[in-house]
Short mmCIF file of C-alpha atoms in Angstrom, two decimals:
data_model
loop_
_atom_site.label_atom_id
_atom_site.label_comp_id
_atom_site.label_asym_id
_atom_site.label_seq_id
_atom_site.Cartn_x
_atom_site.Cartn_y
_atom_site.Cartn_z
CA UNK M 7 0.00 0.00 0.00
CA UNK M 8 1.41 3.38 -0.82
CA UNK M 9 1.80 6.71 1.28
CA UNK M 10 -1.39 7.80 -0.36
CA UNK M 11 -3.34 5.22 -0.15
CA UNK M 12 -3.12 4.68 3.58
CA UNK M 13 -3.92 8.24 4.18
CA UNK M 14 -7.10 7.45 2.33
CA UNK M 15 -8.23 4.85 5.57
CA UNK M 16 -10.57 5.58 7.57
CA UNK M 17 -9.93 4.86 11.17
CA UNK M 18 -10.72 1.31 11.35
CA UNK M 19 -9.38 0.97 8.33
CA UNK M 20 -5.79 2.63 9.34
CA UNK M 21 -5.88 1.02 13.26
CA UNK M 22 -6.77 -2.65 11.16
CA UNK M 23 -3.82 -1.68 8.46
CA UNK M 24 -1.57 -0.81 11.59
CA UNK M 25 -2.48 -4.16 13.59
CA UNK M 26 -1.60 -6.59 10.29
CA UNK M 27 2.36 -5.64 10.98
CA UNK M 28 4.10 -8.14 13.38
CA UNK M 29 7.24 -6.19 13.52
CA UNK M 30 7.49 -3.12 16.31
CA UNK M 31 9.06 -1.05 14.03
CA UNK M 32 6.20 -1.37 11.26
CA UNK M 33 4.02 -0.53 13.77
CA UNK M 34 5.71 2.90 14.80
CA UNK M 35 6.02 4.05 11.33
CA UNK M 36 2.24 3.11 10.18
CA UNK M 37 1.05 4.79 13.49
CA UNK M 38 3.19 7.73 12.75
CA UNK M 39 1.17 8.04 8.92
CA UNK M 40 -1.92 7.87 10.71
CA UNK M 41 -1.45 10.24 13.22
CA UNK M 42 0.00 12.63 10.25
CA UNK M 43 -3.59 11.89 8.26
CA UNK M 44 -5.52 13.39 11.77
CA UNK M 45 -3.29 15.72 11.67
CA UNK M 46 -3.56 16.95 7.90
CA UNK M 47 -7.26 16.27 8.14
CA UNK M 48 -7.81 18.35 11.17
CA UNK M 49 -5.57 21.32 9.83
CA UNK M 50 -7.33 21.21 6.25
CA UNK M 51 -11.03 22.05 8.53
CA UNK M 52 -9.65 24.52 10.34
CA UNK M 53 -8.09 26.50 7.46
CA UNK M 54 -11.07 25.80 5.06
CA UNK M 55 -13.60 27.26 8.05
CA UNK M 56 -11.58 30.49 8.60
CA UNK M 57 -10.97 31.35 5.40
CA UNK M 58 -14.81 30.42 4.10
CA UNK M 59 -15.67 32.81 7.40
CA UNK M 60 -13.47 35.11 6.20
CA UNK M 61 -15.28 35.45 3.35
CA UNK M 62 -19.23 35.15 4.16
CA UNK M 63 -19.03 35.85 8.23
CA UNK M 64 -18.28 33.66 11.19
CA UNK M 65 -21.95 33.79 11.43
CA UNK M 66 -21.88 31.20 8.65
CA UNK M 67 -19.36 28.66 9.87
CA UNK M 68 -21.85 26.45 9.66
CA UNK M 69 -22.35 26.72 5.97
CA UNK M 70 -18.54 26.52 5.77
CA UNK M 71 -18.97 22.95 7.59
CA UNK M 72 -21.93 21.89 5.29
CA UNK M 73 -19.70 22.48 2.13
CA UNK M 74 -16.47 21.77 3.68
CA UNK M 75 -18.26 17.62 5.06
CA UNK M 76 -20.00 17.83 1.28
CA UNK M 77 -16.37 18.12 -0.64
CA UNK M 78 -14.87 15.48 1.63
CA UNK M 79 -17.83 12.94 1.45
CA UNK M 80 -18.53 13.42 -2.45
CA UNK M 81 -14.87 12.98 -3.05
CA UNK M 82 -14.92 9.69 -2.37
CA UNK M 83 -18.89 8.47 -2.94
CA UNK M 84 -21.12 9.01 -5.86
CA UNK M 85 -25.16 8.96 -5.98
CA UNK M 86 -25.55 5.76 -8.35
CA UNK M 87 -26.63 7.66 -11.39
CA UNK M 88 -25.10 8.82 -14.09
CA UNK M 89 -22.00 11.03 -13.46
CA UNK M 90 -24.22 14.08 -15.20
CA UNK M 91 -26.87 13.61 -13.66
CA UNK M 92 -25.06 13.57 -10.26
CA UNK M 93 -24.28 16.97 -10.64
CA UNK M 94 -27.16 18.22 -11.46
CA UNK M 95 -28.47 16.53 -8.36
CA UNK M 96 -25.69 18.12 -5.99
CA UNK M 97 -27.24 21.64 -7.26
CA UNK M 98 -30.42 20.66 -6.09
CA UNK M 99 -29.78 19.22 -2.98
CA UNK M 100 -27.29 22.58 -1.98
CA UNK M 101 -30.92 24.76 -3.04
CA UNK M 102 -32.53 22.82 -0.17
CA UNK M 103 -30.05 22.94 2.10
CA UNK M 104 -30.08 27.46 1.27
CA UNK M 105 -34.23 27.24 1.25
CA UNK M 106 -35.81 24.12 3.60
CA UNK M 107 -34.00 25.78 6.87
CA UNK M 108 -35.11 28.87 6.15
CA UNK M 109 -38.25 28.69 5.25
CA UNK M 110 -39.07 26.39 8.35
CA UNK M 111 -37.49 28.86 10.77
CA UNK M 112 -40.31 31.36 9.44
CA UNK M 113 -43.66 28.58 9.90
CA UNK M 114 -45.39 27.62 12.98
CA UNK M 115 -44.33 24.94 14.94
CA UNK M 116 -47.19 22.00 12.99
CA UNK M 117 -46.25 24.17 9.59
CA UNK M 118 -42.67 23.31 10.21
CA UNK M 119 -42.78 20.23 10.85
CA UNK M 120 -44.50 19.21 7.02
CA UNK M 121 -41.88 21.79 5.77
CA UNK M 122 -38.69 19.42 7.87
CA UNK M 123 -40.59 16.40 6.59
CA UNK M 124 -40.86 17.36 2.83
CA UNK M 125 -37.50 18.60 2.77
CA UNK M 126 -35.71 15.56 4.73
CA UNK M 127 -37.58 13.04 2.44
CA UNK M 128 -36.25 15.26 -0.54
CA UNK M 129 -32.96 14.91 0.73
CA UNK M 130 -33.16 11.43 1.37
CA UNK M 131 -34.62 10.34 -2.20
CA UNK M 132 -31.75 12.45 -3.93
CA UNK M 133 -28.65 11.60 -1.83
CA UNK M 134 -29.21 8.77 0.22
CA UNK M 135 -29.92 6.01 -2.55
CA UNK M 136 -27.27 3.99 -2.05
CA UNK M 137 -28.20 3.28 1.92
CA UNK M 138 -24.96 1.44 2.93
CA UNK M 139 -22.91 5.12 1.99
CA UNK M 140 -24.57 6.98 5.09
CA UNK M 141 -24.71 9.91 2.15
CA UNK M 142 -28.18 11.25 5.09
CA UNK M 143 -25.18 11.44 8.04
CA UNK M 144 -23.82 14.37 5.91
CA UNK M 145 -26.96 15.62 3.81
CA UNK M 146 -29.06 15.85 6.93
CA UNK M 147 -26.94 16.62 9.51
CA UNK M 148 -26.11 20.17 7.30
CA UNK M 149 -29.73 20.76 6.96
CA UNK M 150 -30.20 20.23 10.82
CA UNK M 151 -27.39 22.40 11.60
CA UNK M 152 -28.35 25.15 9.06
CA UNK M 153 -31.67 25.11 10.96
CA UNK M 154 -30.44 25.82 14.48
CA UNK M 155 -27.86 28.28 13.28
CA UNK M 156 -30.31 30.72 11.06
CA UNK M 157 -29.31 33.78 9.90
CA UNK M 158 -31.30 36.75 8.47
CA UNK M 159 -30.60 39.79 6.41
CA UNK M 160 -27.13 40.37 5.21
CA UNK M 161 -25.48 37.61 6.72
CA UNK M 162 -27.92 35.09 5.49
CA UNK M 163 -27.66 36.70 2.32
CA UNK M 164 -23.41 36.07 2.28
CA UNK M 165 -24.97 32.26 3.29
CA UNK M 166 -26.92 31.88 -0.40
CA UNK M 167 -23.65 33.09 -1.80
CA UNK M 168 -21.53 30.69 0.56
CA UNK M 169 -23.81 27.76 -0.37
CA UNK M 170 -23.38 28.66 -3.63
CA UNK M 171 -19.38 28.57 -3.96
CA UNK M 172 -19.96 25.26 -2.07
CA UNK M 173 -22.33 23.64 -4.98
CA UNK M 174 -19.62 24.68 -7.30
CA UNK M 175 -16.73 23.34 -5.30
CA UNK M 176 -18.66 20.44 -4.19
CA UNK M 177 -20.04 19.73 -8.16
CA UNK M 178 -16.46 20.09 -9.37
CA UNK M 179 -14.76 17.56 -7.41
CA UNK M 180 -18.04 15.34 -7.44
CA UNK M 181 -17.74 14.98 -11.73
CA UNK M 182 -13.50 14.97 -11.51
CA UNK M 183 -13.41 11.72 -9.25
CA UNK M 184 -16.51 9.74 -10.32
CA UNK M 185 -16.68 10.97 -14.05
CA UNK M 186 -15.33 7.73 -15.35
CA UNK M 187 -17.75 5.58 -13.67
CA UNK M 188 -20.61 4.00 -16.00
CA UNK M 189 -24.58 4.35 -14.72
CA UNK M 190 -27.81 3.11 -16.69
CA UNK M 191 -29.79 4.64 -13.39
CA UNK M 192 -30.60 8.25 -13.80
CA UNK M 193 -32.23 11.17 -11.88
CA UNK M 194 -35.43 9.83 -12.83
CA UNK M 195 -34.90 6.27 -11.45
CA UNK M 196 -34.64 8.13 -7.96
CA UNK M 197 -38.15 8.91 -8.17
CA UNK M 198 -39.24 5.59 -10.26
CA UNK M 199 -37.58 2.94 -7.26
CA UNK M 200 -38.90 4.85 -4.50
CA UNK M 201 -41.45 1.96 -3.47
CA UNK M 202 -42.99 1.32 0.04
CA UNK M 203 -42.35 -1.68 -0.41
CA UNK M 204 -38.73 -1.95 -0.92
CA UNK M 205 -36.55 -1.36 2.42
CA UNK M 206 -34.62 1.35 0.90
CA UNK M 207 -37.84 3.09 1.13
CA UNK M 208 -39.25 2.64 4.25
CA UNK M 209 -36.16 3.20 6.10
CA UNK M 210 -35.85 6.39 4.33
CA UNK M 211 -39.82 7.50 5.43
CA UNK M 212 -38.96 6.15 9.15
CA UNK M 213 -35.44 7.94 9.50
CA UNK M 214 -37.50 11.40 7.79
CA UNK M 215 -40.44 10.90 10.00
CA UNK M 216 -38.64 10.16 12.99
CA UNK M 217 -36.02 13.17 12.65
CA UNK M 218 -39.05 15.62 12.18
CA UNK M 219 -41.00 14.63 14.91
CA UNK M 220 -38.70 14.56 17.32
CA UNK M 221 -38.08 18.24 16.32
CA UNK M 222 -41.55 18.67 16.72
CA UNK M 223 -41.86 17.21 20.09
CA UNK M 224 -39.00 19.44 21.20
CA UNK M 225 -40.55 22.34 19.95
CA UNK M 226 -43.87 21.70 21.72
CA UNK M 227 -41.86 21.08 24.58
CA UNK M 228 -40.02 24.82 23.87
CA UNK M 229 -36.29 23.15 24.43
CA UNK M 230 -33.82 25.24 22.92
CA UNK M 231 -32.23 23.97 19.80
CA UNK M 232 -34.78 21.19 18.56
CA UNK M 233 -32.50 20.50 15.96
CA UNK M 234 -29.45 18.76 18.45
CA UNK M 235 -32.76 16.19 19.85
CA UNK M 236 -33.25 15.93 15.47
CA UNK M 237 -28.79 15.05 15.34
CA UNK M 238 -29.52 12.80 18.43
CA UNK M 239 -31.73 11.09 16.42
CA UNK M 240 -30.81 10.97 13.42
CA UNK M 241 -26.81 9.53 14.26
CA UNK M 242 -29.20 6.84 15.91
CA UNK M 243 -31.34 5.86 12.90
CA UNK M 244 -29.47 4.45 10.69
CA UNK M 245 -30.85 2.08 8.01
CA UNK M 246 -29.99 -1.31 9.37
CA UNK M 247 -32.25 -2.36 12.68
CA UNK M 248 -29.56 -4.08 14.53
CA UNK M 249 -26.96 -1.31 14.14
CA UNK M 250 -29.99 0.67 15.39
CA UNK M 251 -30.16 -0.80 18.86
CA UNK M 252 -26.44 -0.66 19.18
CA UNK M 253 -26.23 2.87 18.83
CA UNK M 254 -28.90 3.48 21.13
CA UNK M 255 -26.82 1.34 23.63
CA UNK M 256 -23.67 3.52 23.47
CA UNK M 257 -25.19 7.01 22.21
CA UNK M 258 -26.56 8.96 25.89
CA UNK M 259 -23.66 6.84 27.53
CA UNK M 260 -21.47 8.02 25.36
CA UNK M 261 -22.35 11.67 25.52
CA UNK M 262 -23.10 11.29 29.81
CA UNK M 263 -18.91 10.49 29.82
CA UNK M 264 -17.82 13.25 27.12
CA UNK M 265 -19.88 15.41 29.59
CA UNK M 266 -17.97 14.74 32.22
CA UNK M 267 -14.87 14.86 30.92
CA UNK M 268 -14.75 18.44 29.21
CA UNK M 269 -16.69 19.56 32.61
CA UNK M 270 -12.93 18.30 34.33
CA UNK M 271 -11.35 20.33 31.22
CA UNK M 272 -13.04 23.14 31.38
CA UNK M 273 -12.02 23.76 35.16
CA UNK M 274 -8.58 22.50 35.06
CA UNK M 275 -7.23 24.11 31.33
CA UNK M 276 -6.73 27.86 31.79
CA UNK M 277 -9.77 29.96 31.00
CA UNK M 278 -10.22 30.54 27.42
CA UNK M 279 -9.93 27.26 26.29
CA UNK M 280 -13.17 26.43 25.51
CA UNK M 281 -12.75 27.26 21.85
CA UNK M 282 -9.80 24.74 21.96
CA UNK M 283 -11.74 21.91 23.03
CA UNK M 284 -13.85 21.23 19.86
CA UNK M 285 -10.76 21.02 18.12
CA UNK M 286 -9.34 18.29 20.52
CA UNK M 287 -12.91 16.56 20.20
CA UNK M 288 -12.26 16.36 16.51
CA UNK M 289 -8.42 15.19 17.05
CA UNK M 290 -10.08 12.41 19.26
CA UNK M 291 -13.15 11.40 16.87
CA UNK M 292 -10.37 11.30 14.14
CA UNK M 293 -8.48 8.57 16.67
CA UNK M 294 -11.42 6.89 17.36
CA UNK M 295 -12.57 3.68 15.26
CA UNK M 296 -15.59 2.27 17.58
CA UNK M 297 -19.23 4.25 18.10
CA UNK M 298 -18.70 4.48 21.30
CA UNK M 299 -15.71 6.61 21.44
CA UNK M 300 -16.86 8.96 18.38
CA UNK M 301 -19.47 9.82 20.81
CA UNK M 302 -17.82 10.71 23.74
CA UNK M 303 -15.24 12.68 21.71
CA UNK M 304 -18.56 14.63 19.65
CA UNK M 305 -19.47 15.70 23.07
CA UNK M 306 -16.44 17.98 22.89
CA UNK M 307 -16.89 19.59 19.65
CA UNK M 308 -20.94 20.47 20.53
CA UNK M 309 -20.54 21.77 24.09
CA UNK M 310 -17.62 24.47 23.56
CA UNK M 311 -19.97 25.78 20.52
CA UNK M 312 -22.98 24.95 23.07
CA UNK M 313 -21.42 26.77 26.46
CA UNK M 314 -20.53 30.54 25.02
CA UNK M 315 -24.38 30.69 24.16
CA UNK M 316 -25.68 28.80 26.81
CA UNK M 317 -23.67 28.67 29.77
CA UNK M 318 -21.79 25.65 31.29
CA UNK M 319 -24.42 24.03 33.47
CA UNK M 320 -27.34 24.74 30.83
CA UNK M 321 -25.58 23.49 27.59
CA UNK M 322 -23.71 20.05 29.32
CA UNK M 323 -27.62 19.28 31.25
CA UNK M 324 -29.12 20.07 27.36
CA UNK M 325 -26.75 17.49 25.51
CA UNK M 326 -27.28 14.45 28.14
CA UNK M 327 -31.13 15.82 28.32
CA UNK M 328 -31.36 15.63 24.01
CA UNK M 329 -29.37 12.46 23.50
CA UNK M 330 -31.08 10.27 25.77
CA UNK M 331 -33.94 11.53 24.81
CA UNK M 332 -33.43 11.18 20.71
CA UNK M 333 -31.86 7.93 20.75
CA UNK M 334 -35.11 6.41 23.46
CA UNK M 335 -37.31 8.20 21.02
CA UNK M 336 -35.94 6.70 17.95
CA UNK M 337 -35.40 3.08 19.18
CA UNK M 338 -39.22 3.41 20.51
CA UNK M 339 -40.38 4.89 16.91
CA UNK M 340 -38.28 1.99 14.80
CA UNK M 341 -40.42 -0.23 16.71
CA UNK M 342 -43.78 0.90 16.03
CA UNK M 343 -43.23 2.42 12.28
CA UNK M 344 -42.98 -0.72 10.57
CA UNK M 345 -45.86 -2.80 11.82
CA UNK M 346 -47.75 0.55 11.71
CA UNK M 347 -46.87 1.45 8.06
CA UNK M 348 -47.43 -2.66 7.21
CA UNK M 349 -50.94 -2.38 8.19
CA UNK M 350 -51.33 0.86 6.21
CA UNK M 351 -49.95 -0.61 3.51
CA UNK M 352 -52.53 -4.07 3.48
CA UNK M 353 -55.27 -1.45 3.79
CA UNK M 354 -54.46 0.19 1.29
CA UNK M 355 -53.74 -2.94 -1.01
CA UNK M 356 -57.14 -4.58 -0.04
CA UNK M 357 -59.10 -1.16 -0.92
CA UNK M 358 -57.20 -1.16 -3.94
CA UNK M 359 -57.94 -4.66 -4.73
CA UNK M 360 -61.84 -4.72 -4.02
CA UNK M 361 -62.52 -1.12 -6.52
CA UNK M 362 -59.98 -3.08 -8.99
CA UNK M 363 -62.49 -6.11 -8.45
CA UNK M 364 -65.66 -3.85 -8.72
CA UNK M 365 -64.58 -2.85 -12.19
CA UNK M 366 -64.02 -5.80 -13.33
CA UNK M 367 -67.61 -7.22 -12.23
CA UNK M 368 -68.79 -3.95 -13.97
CA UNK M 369 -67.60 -4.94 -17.38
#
């Protein structure tokens, strides 16, 4: 395997890669390449995010970490159709991503959650047809955070045109790595397989229906920041059931111990080093290969944005208080969506069958 290929691992990948070599000094070097890749990796973020705030506001970092996850994931994974039609697709998906968050920002609560649901589902048909590439971990997750970081007037404004750079940027490297690749499935077929009765399908309606309503819930509720309960969720509903329940086993665990661990940072670094800490939370989700640990670590990077707004005791009670209660909610909607939607679905059939039977006695 060459230099660049191993930085092209992931971290199980790498830490698998680094485990196959017998001899210590193997080891050392491998480990070395890998911590260089965390390194490069985390440096890349940080300069792409200052400069892109440099340019449209630090008001819109969070655009600049909707393009900057967009470029890195489309880099490597394509949509399944053809290479053209891919792009075209990656213009429409950046249009919801400037529109869906703003427009449900501006609706009443029961308004906005149709809006969230239309828009998620939207999101999900376009990008997420290949289910095993997690494309809705990336896709969703910037449409979530876009939501509960809005921005009006100028700034939001220097977003459109942020967004904007970002479909180009993101289109651009999207047709250079995948523009070799043969398709017969277009942007049409995206519409034409969606099927309820496929499992594509109705994981994609329970992961959008789940995400919104938990939003909904929160906002009914008036918690601050429905949209972390709608992350909490979401990183738990993921398209195969048994990965499901694991995730809700580590996932408010997870977060409870990241909790307490930048709580002992936070009084023992000097003050001031809150803005530090989301950078060591992404140094230690870059390290870590397991769910477990890319929880506890995510923990970091959400409370020091969480605590300048919110205040320490506030934001750390808010992250336990949204995690447990997204990833409880989720494993208790995954279990009554599907016979729900089955029954639906034989009513439905047997309605359809008996006026298909009707006309057929009329003739």
């Amino acid at each position: 395997m060459t230099f660049y290929q191993e930085l092209q691992l992931n971290q199980a990948g790498s830490k698998s890669y680094i485990a196959s070599f017998k001899n210590p000094k193997d080891k050392i070097k491998h480990t070395g390449i890998y911590l260089f890749k965390i390194l490069l990796t985390v440096s890349f973020c940080t300069v792409f995010i200052a400069l892109f705030c440099a340019l449209f506001g630090n008001s819109n970092s969070i655009a600049g970490l909707a393009v900057l996850l967009s470029v890195m994931v489309f880099r490597n994974v394509d949509l399944g159709i053809r290479t053209s039609h891919g792009v075209v697709n990656i213009f429409i998906v950046f249009a919801i991503l400037a529109a869906g968050p703003a427009i449900s920002n501006q609706l009443p609560t029961g308004w906005a959650f149709l809006s969230n649901s239309i828009f998620i589902m939207l999101l999900m048909v376009l990008g997420c047809h290949n289910v095993i590439m997690y494309n809705h971990s990336t896709l969703v997750l910037a449409y979530l955070l876009l939501q509960g970081y809005n921005v009006t007037g100028e700034m939001f404004n220097k977003r459109l045109a942020g967004l904007f750079i970002g479909a180009l940027l993101t289109a651009a490297v999207y047709y250079h790595n995948h523009r070799k690749k043969t398709y017969k499935r277009t942007f049409k077929s995206l519409f034409k397989e969606f099927d309820l009765s496929s499992a594509r399908t109705k994981w994609q309606l329970r992961f959008t229906l789940t995400i919104s309503s938990a939003m909904l819930i929160a906002s009914l509720l008036d918690i601050p920041k429905p949209m972390w309960i709608g992350i909490a969720a979401m990183s738990v509903c993921v398209p195969f059931r048994s990965d499901t329940g694991y995730r809700v086993k580590y996932r408010a665990p997870g977060n409870i111990l990241g909790s307490i661990i930048f709580l002992t940072a936070y009084f023992i670094l000097p003050e001031g080093s809150v803005a530090y800490m989301g950078i060591i939370g992404g140094i230690g989700t870059g390290l870590s290969a397991s769910y477990g640990w890319q929880t506890v670590f995510n923990a970091f990077s959400s409370l020091s944005t969480a605590v300048p707004v919110l205040g320490l005791q506030h934001a750390v009670l808010l992250r336990i208080f949204n995690n447990v209660f997204g990833s409880v909610y989720t494993w208790l909607f995954d279990r009554v969506f599907e016979p729900v939607l089955s029954t639906l679905i034989n009513i439905v059939n047997f309605i359809n069958s008996k006026f298909q039977n009707n006309i057929s006695a009329t003739e």
